[in-house]
């Protein structure tokens, strides 16, 4: 019995060691990418998010390992895009400085758009990426038209009717549907965060 016990203990120790190696290897593989997501999602000074935005969870539970780099990187860029949108939308509702605000916004958005297009995209996520880019492009067109109209004295309420704004919203809803379809087993925390990133990017 003592010999069996020693053998059993030895086998158990070996099994735990192997499991430890597998776990370590799996963890390393799961995080084998540069984390772009910021430690803090505090909005720009003086601003508030338009919805209950929560930080993207580190573990991305329910998202396949092969998709995690893309999701981490894309939603880091979406976070920056929605913050730029907030500042531009606020400027549009001001009384002056529309052209300067748009120039800053455009510079930021063009750089973010280029990074989104450059990010390696897992098979099956091409449609989602195209929808996000389309939403950003339509918002950019919206702000360009809107800031020119504001310079001419058009009210904020009227410029919000520029059609590209609604088109951008439709693209964001389509992007959300792509996410929900691809990740049916995602955790509630991941689902909530992804939804509110896309929600906060919306104009309405």
PDB file of C-alpha atoms in Angstrom:
ATOM      1  CA  UNK A   1       0.000   0.000   0.000  1.00  0.00           C
ATOM      2  CA  UNK A   2       2.841   2.331   0.805  1.00  0.00           C
ATOM      3  CA  UNK A   3       4.437   1.649  -2.595  1.00  0.00           C
ATOM      4  CA  UNK A   4       1.147   2.249  -4.386  1.00  0.00           C
ATOM      5  CA  UNK A   5       0.737   5.463  -2.449  1.00  0.00           C
ATOM      6  CA  UNK A   6       4.188   6.642  -3.482  1.00  0.00           C
ATOM      7  CA  UNK A   7       3.537   5.736  -7.109  1.00  0.00           C
ATOM      8  CA  UNK A   8       0.164   7.459  -7.021  1.00  0.00           C
ATOM      9  CA  UNK A   9       1.721  10.542  -5.480  1.00  0.00           C
ATOM     10  CA  UNK A  10       4.426  10.529  -8.119  1.00  0.00           C
ATOM     11  CA  UNK A  11       1.894  10.191 -10.927  1.00  0.00           C
ATOM     12  CA  UNK A  12      -0.227  12.953  -9.425  1.00  0.00           C
ATOM     13  CA  UNK A  13       2.768  15.245  -9.153  1.00  0.00           C
ATOM     14  CA  UNK A  14       3.734  14.487 -12.756  1.00  0.00           C
ATOM     15  CA  UNK A  15       0.183  15.099 -13.948  1.00  0.00           C
ATOM     16  CA  UNK A  16      -0.002  18.407 -12.121  1.00  0.00           C
ATOM     17  CA  UNK A  17       3.339  19.428 -13.580  1.00  0.00           C
ATOM     18  CA  UNK A  18       2.136  18.587 -17.086  1.00  0.00           C
ATOM     19  CA  UNK A  19      -1.121  20.451 -16.518  1.00  0.00           C
ATOM     20  CA  UNK A  20       0.854  23.380 -15.233  1.00  0.00           C
ATOM     21  CA  UNK A  21       2.934  23.431 -18.393  1.00  0.00           C
ATOM     22  CA  UNK A  22      -0.151  23.170 -20.576  1.00  0.00           C
ATOM     23  CA  UNK A  23      -1.872  25.923 -18.634  1.00  0.00           C
ATOM     24  CA  UNK A  24       1.173  28.173 -18.818  1.00  0.00           C
ATOM     25  CA  UNK A  25       1.603  27.473 -22.503  1.00  0.00           C
ATOM     26  CA  UNK A  26      -2.073  28.137 -23.206  1.00  0.00           C
ATOM     27  CA  UNK A  27      -2.016  31.351 -21.204  1.00  0.00           C
ATOM     28  CA  UNK A  28       1.095  32.545 -22.969  1.00  0.00           C
ATOM     29  CA  UNK A  29      -0.475  31.774 -26.335  1.00  0.00           C
ATOM     30  CA  UNK A  30      -3.711  33.524 -25.402  1.00  0.00           C
ATOM     31  CA  UNK A  31      -1.803  36.696 -24.536  1.00  0.00           C
ATOM     32  CA  UNK A  32       0.811  36.445 -27.263  1.00  0.00           C
ATOM     33  CA  UNK A  33       0.076  39.890 -28.650  1.00  0.00           C
ATOM     34  CA  UNK A  34       0.669  43.484 -27.676  1.00  0.00           C
ATOM     35  CA  UNK A  35      -2.154  44.775 -25.516  1.00  0.00           C
ATOM     36  CA  UNK A  36      -3.231  48.108 -26.985  1.00  0.00           C
ATOM     37  CA  UNK A  37      -6.141  48.669 -24.647  1.00  0.00           C
ATOM     38  CA  UNK A  38      -5.484  51.468 -22.123  1.00  0.00           C
ATOM     39  CA  UNK A  39      -5.493  50.922 -18.374  1.00  0.00           C
ATOM     40  CA  UNK A  40      -7.990  53.761 -17.978  1.00  0.00           C
ATOM     41  CA  UNK A  41     -10.980  54.660 -20.131  1.00  0.00           C
ATOM     42  CA  UNK A  42     -11.500  58.027 -18.449  1.00  0.00           C
ATOM     43  CA  UNK A  43     -13.108  60.297 -21.063  1.00  0.00           C
ATOM     44  CA  UNK A  44     -11.437  63.496 -22.254  1.00  0.00           C
ATOM     45  CA  UNK A  45     -11.411  66.174 -19.574  1.00  0.00           C
ATOM     46  CA  UNK A  46     -14.825  67.771 -19.224  1.00  0.00           C
ATOM     47  CA  UNK A  47     -16.691  65.092 -21.181  1.00  0.00           C
ATOM     48  CA  UNK A  48     -18.955  62.179 -20.300  1.00  0.00           C
ATOM     49  CA  UNK A  49     -19.622  59.064 -22.324  1.00  0.00           C
ATOM     50  CA  UNK A  50     -23.110  59.015 -23.861  1.00  0.00           C
ATOM     51  CA  UNK A  51     -23.749  55.489 -22.568  1.00  0.00           C
ATOM     52  CA  UNK A  52     -22.568  53.117 -19.835  1.00  0.00           C
ATOM     53  CA  UNK A  53     -19.176  52.342 -21.365  1.00  0.00           C
ATOM     54  CA  UNK A  54     -17.110  49.697 -19.579  1.00  0.00           C
ATOM     55  CA  UNK A  55     -13.498  48.730 -20.218  1.00  0.00           C
ATOM     56  CA  UNK A  56     -12.817  45.797 -22.515  1.00  0.00           C
ATOM     57  CA  UNK A  57     -12.051  42.799 -20.249  1.00  0.00           C
ATOM     58  CA  UNK A  58      -8.486  41.515 -20.435  1.00  0.00           C
ATOM     59  CA  UNK A  59      -9.469  37.865 -20.722  1.00  0.00           C
ATOM     60  CA  UNK A  60     -11.989  38.336 -23.581  1.00  0.00           C
ATOM     61  CA  UNK A  61     -13.845  35.278 -22.308  1.00  0.00           C
ATOM     62  CA  UNK A  62     -15.833  33.582 -25.056  1.00  0.00           C
ATOM     63  CA  UNK A  63     -13.751  35.118 -27.848  1.00  0.00           C
ATOM     64  CA  UNK A  64     -11.577  32.513 -29.610  1.00  0.00           C
ATOM     65  CA  UNK A  65      -7.855  32.873 -28.989  1.00  0.00           C
ATOM     66  CA  UNK A  66      -7.293  33.420 -32.708  1.00  0.00           C
ATOM     67  CA  UNK A  67      -9.543  36.519 -32.635  1.00  0.00           C
ATOM     68  CA  UNK A  68      -8.285  38.148 -29.450  1.00  0.00           C
ATOM     69  CA  UNK A  69      -5.510  40.286 -30.879  1.00  0.00           C
ATOM     70  CA  UNK A  70      -7.880  41.703 -33.479  1.00  0.00           C
ATOM     71  CA  UNK A  71     -10.602  42.449 -30.923  1.00  0.00           C
ATOM     72  CA  UNK A  72      -8.129  43.994 -28.475  1.00  0.00           C
ATOM     73  CA  UNK A  73      -6.586  46.207 -31.138  1.00  0.00           C
ATOM     74  CA  UNK A  74      -9.766  47.187 -32.963  1.00  0.00           C
ATOM     75  CA  UNK A  75     -11.663  48.153 -29.818  1.00  0.00           C
ATOM     76  CA  UNK A  76      -8.666  50.130 -28.588  1.00  0.00           C
ATOM     77  CA  UNK A  77      -8.913  52.115 -31.824  1.00  0.00           C
ATOM     78  CA  UNK A  78     -12.703  52.369 -31.559  1.00  0.00           C
ATOM     79  CA  UNK A  79     -12.271  53.807 -28.054  1.00  0.00           C
ATOM     80  CA  UNK A  80     -10.024  56.550 -29.451  1.00  0.00           C
ATOM     81  CA  UNK A  81     -12.428  57.155 -32.335  1.00  0.00           C
ATOM     82  CA  UNK A  82     -15.423  57.562 -30.047  1.00  0.00           C
ATOM     83  CA  UNK A  83     -13.490  59.974 -27.830  1.00  0.00           C
ATOM     84  CA  UNK A  84     -12.582  62.060 -30.890  1.00  0.00           C
ATOM     85  CA  UNK A  85     -16.236  61.963 -31.949  1.00  0.00           C
ATOM     86  CA  UNK A  86     -17.355  63.238 -28.542  1.00  0.00           C
ATOM     87  CA  UNK A  87     -15.047  66.251 -28.748  1.00  0.00           C
ATOM     88  CA  UNK A  88     -16.059  67.046 -32.331  1.00  0.00           C
ATOM     89  CA  UNK A  89     -19.766  66.709 -31.598  1.00  0.00           C
ATOM     90  CA  UNK A  90     -19.418  69.052 -28.639  1.00  0.00           C
ATOM     91  CA  UNK A  91     -17.557  71.577 -30.803  1.00  0.00           C
ATOM     92  CA  UNK A  92     -20.312  71.349 -33.390  1.00  0.00           C
ATOM     93  CA  UNK A  93     -22.778  72.348 -30.686  1.00  0.00           C
ATOM     94  CA  UNK A  94     -20.661  75.371 -29.772  1.00  0.00           C
ATOM     95  CA  UNK A  95     -20.640  78.839 -31.264  1.00  0.00           C
ATOM     96  CA  UNK A  96     -17.340  78.990 -33.173  1.00  0.00           C
ATOM     97  CA  UNK A  97     -14.145  77.156 -34.080  1.00  0.00           C
ATOM     98  CA  UNK A  98     -15.900  74.588 -36.243  1.00  0.00           C
ATOM     99  CA  UNK A  99     -13.249  74.391 -38.951  1.00  0.00           C
ATOM    100  CA  UNK A 100     -10.346  74.066 -36.503  1.00  0.00           C
ATOM    101  CA  UNK A 101     -12.191  71.391 -34.530  1.00  0.00           C
ATOM    102  CA  UNK A 102     -12.843  69.420 -37.699  1.00  0.00           C
ATOM    103  CA  UNK A 103      -9.199  69.655 -38.787  1.00  0.00           C
ATOM    104  CA  UNK A 104      -8.119  68.125 -35.468  1.00  0.00           C
ATOM    105  CA  UNK A 105     -10.828  65.477 -35.644  1.00  0.00           C
ATOM    106  CA  UNK A 106      -9.984  64.546 -39.230  1.00  0.00           C
ATOM    107  CA  UNK A 107      -6.293  64.163 -38.452  1.00  0.00           C
ATOM    108  CA  UNK A 108      -7.064  61.811 -35.560  1.00  0.00           C
ATOM    109  CA  UNK A 109      -9.671  59.780 -37.430  1.00  0.00           C
ATOM    110  CA  UNK A 110      -7.545  59.369 -40.558  1.00  0.00           C
ATOM    111  CA  UNK A 111      -4.732  57.885 -38.460  1.00  0.00           C
ATOM    112  CA  UNK A 112      -7.120  55.542 -36.623  1.00  0.00           C
ATOM    113  CA  UNK A 113      -8.769  54.454 -39.873  1.00  0.00           C
ATOM    114  CA  UNK A 114      -5.382  53.571 -41.356  1.00  0.00           C
ATOM    115  CA  UNK A 115      -4.540  51.430 -38.318  1.00  0.00           C
ATOM    116  CA  UNK A 116      -7.878  49.611 -38.520  1.00  0.00           C
ATOM    117  CA  UNK A 117      -7.248  48.770 -42.171  1.00  0.00           C
ATOM    118  CA  UNK A 118      -3.680  47.681 -41.436  1.00  0.00           C
ATOM    119  CA  UNK A 119      -4.656  45.329 -38.602  1.00  0.00           C
ATOM    120  CA  UNK A 120      -4.437  41.637 -39.621  1.00  0.00           C
ATOM    121  CA  UNK A 121      -8.031  40.441 -39.785  1.00  0.00           C
ATOM    122  CA  UNK A 122      -9.052  36.842 -38.975  1.00  0.00           C
ATOM    123  CA  UNK A 123     -11.165  35.113 -41.590  1.00  0.00           C
ATOM    124  CA  UNK A 124     -14.837  35.912 -41.160  1.00  0.00           C
ATOM    125  CA  UNK A 125     -14.273  39.325 -39.560  1.00  0.00           C
ATOM    126  CA  UNK A 126     -13.749  41.201 -42.817  1.00  0.00           C
ATOM    127  CA  UNK A 127     -17.397  42.276 -42.948  1.00  0.00           C
ATOM    128  CA  UNK A 128     -17.261  43.618 -39.394  1.00  0.00           C
ATOM    129  CA  UNK A 129     -14.123  45.604 -40.153  1.00  0.00           C
ATOM    130  CA  UNK A 130     -15.672  47.015 -43.339  1.00  0.00           C
ATOM    131  CA  UNK A 131     -18.763  48.087 -41.393  1.00  0.00           C
ATOM    132  CA  UNK A 132     -16.679  49.873 -38.754  1.00  0.00           C
ATOM    133  CA  UNK A 133     -14.664  51.650 -41.455  1.00  0.00           C
ATOM    134  CA  UNK A 134     -17.877  52.606 -43.261  1.00  0.00           C
ATOM    135  CA  UNK A 135     -19.316  54.006 -40.022  1.00  0.00           C
ATOM    136  CA  UNK A 136     -16.185  56.089 -39.463  1.00  0.00           C
ATOM    137  CA  UNK A 137     -16.164  57.290 -43.080  1.00  0.00           C
ATOM    138  CA  UNK A 138     -19.809  58.321 -42.913  1.00  0.00           C
ATOM    139  CA  UNK A 139     -19.264  60.112 -39.605  1.00  0.00           C
ATOM    140  CA  UNK A 140     -16.310  61.944 -41.101  1.00  0.00           C
ATOM    141  CA  UNK A 141     -18.437  63.061 -44.048  1.00  0.00           C
ATOM    142  CA  UNK A 142     -21.210  64.032 -41.640  1.00  0.00           C
ATOM    143  CA  UNK A 143     -18.885  66.226 -39.580  1.00  0.00           C
ATOM    144  CA  UNK A 144     -17.347  67.807 -42.677  1.00  0.00           C
ATOM    145  CA  UNK A 145     -20.757  68.831 -44.007  1.00  0.00           C
ATOM    146  CA  UNK A 146     -22.068  69.774 -40.579  1.00  0.00           C
ATOM    147  CA  UNK A 147     -19.171  72.054 -39.636  1.00  0.00           C
ATOM    148  CA  UNK A 148     -19.497  73.923 -42.938  1.00  0.00           C
ATOM    149  CA  UNK A 149     -23.225  74.346 -42.345  1.00  0.00           C
ATOM    150  CA  UNK A 150     -22.572  75.612 -38.822  1.00  0.00           C
ATOM    151  CA  UNK A 151     -20.167  78.206 -40.204  1.00  0.00           C
ATOM    152  CA  UNK A 152     -23.010  79.409 -42.430  1.00  0.00           C
ATOM    153  CA  UNK A 153     -25.347  79.766 -39.453  1.00  0.00           C
ATOM    154  CA  UNK A 154     -27.333  76.518 -39.664  1.00  0.00           C
ATOM    155  CA  UNK A 155     -28.552  75.391 -36.252  1.00  0.00           C
ATOM    156  CA  UNK A 156     -27.076  72.384 -34.466  1.00  0.00           C
ATOM    157  CA  UNK A 157     -30.465  70.666 -34.555  1.00  0.00           C
ATOM    158  CA  UNK A 158     -30.667  71.061 -38.326  1.00  0.00           C
ATOM    159  CA  UNK A 159     -27.143  69.843 -39.060  1.00  0.00           C
ATOM    160  CA  UNK A 160     -27.884  66.687 -37.078  1.00  0.00           C
ATOM    161  CA  UNK A 161     -30.184  65.765 -39.961  1.00  0.00           C
ATOM    162  CA  UNK A 162     -27.256  65.363 -42.375  1.00  0.00           C
ATOM    163  CA  UNK A 163     -27.974  61.839 -43.730  1.00  0.00           C
ATOM    164  CA  UNK A 164     -24.488  60.385 -43.330  1.00  0.00           C
ATOM    165  CA  UNK A 165     -24.975  60.515 -39.574  1.00  0.00           C
ATOM    166  CA  UNK A 166     -27.829  58.010 -39.761  1.00  0.00           C
ATOM    167  CA  UNK A 167     -25.938  55.885 -42.264  1.00  0.00           C
ATOM    168  CA  UNK A 168     -23.066  55.651 -39.784  1.00  0.00           C
ATOM    169  CA  UNK A 169     -25.531  54.516 -37.108  1.00  0.00           C
ATOM    170  CA  UNK A 170     -26.835  51.779 -39.384  1.00  0.00           C
ATOM    171  CA  UNK A 171     -23.294  50.550 -40.011  1.00  0.00           C
ATOM    172  CA  UNK A 172     -22.588  50.403 -36.279  1.00  0.00           C
ATOM    173  CA  UNK A 173     -25.748  48.385 -35.675  1.00  0.00           C
ATOM    174  CA  UNK A 174     -24.713  46.012 -38.450  1.00  0.00           C
ATOM    175  CA  UNK A 175     -21.253  45.711 -36.867  1.00  0.00           C
ATOM    176  CA  UNK A 176     -22.863  44.843 -33.528  1.00  0.00           C
ATOM    177  CA  UNK A 177     -24.928  42.125 -35.202  1.00  0.00           C
ATOM    178  CA  UNK A 178     -21.741  40.658 -36.686  1.00  0.00           C
ATOM    179  CA  UNK A 179     -20.175  40.532 -33.229  1.00  0.00           C
ATOM    180  CA  UNK A 180     -23.217  38.874 -31.655  1.00  0.00           C
ATOM    181  CA  UNK A 181     -23.353  36.295 -34.430  1.00  0.00           C
ATOM    182  CA  UNK A 182     -19.664  35.413 -34.209  1.00  0.00           C
ATOM    183  CA  UNK A 183     -19.386  35.162 -30.414  1.00  0.00           C
ATOM    184  CA  UNK A 184     -22.503  33.402 -29.071  1.00  0.00           C
ATOM    185  CA  UNK A 185     -20.585  32.181 -26.001  1.00  0.00           C
ATOM    186  CA  UNK A 186     -18.981  35.460 -24.952  1.00  0.00           C
ATOM    187  CA  UNK A 187     -19.220  36.449 -21.305  1.00  0.00           C
ATOM    188  CA  UNK A 188     -21.780  39.078 -20.248  1.00  0.00           C
ATOM    189  CA  UNK A 189     -18.905  41.453 -19.431  1.00  0.00           C
ATOM    190  CA  UNK A 190     -17.359  41.151 -22.896  1.00  0.00           C
ATOM    191  CA  UNK A 191     -20.748  41.463 -24.582  1.00  0.00           C
ATOM    192  CA  UNK A 192     -21.657  44.564 -22.572  1.00  0.00           C
ATOM    193  CA  UNK A 193     -18.321  46.255 -23.206  1.00  0.00           C
ATOM    194  CA  UNK A 194     -18.344  45.618 -26.947  1.00  0.00           C
ATOM    195  CA  UNK A 195     -21.938  46.815 -27.253  1.00  0.00           C
ATOM    196  CA  UNK A 196     -21.228  50.052 -25.420  1.00  0.00           C
ATOM    197  CA  UNK A 197     -18.072  50.793 -27.412  1.00  0.00           C
ATOM    198  CA  UNK A 198     -20.153  50.714 -30.589  1.00  0.00           C
ATOM    199  CA  UNK A 199     -22.995  52.567 -28.858  1.00  0.00           C
ATOM    200  CA  UNK A 200     -20.661  55.339 -27.673  1.00  0.00           C
ATOM    201  CA  UNK A 201     -19.275  55.747 -31.189  1.00  0.00           C
ATOM    202  CA  UNK A 202     -22.792  56.423 -32.474  1.00  0.00           C
ATOM    203  CA  UNK A 203     -23.944  60.001 -32.984  1.00  0.00           C
ATOM    204  CA  UNK A 204     -27.464  59.478 -31.654  1.00  0.00           C
TER     205      UNK A 204
END
